[in-house]
Tab-separated table of C-alpha atoms in Angstrom:
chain	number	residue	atom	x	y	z
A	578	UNK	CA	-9.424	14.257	-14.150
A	579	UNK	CA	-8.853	13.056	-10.572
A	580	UNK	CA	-12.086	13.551	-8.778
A	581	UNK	CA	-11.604	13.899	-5.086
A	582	UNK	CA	-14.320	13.057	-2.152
A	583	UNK	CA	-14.102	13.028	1.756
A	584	UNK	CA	-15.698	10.178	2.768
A	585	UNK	CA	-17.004	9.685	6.587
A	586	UNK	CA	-17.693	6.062	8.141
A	587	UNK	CA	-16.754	2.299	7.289
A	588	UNK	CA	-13.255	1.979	8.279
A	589	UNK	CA	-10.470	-0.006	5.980
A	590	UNK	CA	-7.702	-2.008	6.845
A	591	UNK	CA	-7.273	-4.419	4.530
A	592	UNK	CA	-3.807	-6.772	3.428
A	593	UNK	CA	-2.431	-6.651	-0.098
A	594	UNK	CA	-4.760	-8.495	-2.256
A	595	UNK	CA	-7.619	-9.252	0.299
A	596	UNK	CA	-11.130	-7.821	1.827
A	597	UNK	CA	-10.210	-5.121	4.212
A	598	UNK	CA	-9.476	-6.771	7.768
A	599	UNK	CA	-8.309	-4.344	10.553
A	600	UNK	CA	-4.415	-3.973	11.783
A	601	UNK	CA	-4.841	-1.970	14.316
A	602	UNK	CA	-4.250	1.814	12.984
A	603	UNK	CA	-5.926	5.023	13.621
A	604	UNK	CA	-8.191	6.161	10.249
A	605	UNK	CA	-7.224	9.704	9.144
A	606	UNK	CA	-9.552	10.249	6.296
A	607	UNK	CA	-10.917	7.997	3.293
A	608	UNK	CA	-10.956	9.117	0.113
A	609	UNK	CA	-12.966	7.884	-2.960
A	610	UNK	CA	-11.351	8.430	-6.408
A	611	UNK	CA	-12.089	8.453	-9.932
A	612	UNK	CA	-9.105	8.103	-12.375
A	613	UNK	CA	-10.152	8.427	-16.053
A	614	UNK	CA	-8.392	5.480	-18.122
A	615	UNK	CA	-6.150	6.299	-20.814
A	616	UNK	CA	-7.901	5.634	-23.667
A	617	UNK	CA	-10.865	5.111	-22.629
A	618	UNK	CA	-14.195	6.081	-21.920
A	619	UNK	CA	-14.713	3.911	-18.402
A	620	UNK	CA	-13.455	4.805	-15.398
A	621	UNK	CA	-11.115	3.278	-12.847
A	622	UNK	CA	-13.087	3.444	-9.145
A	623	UNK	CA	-10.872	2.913	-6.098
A	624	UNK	CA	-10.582	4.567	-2.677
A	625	UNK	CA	-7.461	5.524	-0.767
A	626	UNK	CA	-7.822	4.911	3.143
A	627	UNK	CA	-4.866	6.835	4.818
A	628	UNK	CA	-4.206	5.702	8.363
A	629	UNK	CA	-1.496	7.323	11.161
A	630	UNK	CA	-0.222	4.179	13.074
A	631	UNK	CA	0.758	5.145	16.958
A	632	UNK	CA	4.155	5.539	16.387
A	633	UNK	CA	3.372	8.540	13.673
A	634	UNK	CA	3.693	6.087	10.391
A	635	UNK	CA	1.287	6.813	7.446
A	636	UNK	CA	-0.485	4.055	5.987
A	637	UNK	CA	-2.070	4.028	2.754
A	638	UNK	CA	-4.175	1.385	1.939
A	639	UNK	CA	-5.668	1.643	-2.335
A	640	UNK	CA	-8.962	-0.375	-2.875
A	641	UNK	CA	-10.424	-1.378	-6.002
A	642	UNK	CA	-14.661	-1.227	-6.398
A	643	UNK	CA	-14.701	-4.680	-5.251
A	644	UNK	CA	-12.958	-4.133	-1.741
A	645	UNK	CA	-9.926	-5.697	-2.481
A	646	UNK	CA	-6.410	-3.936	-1.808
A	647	UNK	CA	-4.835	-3.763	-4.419
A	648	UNK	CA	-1.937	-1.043	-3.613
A	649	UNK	CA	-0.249	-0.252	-0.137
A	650	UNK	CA	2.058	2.553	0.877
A	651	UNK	CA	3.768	3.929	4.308
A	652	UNK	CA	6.035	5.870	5.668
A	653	UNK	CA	7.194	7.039	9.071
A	654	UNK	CA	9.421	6.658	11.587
A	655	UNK	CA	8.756	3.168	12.345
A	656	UNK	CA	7.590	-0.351	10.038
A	657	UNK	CA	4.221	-0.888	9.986
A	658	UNK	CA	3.320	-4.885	10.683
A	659	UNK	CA	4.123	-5.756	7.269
A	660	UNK	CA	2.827	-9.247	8.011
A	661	UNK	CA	-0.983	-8.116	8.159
A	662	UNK	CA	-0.039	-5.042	5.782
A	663	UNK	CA	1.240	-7.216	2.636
A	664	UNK	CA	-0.540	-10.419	3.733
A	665	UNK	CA	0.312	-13.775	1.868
A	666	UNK	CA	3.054	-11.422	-0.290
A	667	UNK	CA	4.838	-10.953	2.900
A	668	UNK	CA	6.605	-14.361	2.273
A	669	UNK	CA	7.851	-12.847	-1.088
A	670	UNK	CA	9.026	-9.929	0.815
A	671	UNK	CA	10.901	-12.309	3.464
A	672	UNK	CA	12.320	-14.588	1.483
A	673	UNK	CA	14.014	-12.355	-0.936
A	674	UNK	CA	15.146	-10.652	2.039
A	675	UNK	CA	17.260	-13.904	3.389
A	676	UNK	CA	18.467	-14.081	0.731
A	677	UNK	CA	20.199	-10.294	0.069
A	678	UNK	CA	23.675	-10.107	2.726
A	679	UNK	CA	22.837	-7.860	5.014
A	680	UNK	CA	19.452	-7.824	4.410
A	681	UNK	CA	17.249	-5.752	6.726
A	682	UNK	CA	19.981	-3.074	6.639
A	683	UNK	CA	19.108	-1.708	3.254
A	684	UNK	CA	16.588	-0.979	0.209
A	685	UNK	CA	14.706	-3.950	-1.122
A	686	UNK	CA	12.872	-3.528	-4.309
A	687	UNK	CA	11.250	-6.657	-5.938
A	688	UNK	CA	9.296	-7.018	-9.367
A	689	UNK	CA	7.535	-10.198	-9.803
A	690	UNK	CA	4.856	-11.323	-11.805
A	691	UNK	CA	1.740	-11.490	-9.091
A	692	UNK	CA	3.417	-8.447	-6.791
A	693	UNK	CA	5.854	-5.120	-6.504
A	694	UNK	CA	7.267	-4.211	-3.425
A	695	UNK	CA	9.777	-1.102	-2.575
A	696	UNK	CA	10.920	-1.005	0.739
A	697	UNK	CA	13.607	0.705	2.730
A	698	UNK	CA	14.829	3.206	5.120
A	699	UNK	CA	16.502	3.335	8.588
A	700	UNK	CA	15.495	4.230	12.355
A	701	UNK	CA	12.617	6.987	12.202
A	702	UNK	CA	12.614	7.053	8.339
A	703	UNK	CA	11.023	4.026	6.920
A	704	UNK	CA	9.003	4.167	3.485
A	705	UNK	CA	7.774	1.605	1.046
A	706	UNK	CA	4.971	0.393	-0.927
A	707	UNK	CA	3.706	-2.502	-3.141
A	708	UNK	CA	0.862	-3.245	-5.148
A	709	UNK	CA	-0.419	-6.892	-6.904
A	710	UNK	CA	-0.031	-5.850	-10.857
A	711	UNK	CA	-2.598	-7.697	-11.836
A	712	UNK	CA	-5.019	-6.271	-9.677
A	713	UNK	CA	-4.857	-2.376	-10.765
A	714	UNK	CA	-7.685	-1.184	-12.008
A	715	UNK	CA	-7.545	-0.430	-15.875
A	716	UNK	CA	-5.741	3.207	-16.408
A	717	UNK	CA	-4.246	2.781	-13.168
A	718	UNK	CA	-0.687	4.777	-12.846
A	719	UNK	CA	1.183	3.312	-10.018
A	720	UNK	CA	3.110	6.373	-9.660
A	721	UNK	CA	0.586	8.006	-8.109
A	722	UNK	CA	0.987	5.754	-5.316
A	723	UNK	CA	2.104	7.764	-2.103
C-alpha cells in the first residue's frame, strides 16, 4: 500500500546520487512515501520532491531515508540542466551521446551497471529519467517513476 503525505518546508534539489543541493527550480509539493517491499515485512521510505522549472518543465527528484537521490524524472517543454540534475552520471549521459550519429536529435536510453538513463524528445516535448540501481531502496519498482 502506497501511503501518501503532503509535506510543507525543507526544500530538495538534489543530483543523481548525492545530498540534495539546489538547481534553481520552483518546489511544487513534497511528498513522503511508503512502498511496502515485496516480500517483506520492512518498508522502503523515500520522498518524491516535484519541482516546475520556469520554462513549465516538471522535475521529479526520488530520495531515499538517507537524503540521497536516488531516482530523477522530467518532462516539459524544455531540458532541465541535466548537468546539476544527473550530477557525476552526466558524463555517462554525454559520452554515450558522442558517440550515437546524430546524437542530440533522438532517444537515448542507457543501462549500465552504477546508472539508467531514458532520455528524449524534441522542441517543447522533452521527457526522461534515470535512477543509480544500486541505490533503490529494497521493493523499489522503478516503474513507478514519473
Amino acid at each position: 500500500m502506497l501511503l501518501l503525505s503532503l509535506l510543507q518546508g525543507a526544500l530538495a534539489y538534489a543530483a543523481l546520487g548525492s545530498s540534495p543541493s539546489n538547481f534553481g527550480a520552483t518546489p511544487v509539493r513534497q511528498a513522503a512515501r511508503s512502498l511496502a517491499a515485496s516480500g517483506s515485512d520492512s518498508a522502503a521510505v523515500y520522498t518524491v520532491s516535484q519541482s516546475t522549472l520556469d520554462s513549465g518543465t516538471v522535475v521529479r527528484e526520488y530520495v531515499d531515508a538517507d537524503g540521497k537521490v536516488f531516482a530523477v524524472s522530467w518532462n516539459g517543454p524544455t531540458l532541465p540542466d541535466l548537468r546539476t540534475l544527473l550530477g557525476d552520471k552526466f558524463a555517462v549521459l554525454t559520452s554515450t551521446a558522442a558517440k550515437r550519429p546524430k546524437a542530440g536529435h533522438s532517444q537515448l536510453a542507457l543501462a549500465q551497471q552504477d546508472v539508467v538513463i531514458v532520455s528524449g524528445g524534441h522542441m517543447r516535448a522533452f521527457a526522461g529519467h534515470a535512477w543509480i540501481p544500486a541505490a533503490l531502496p529494497a521493493g523499489f519498482d522503478t516503474s513507478v517513476i514519473e
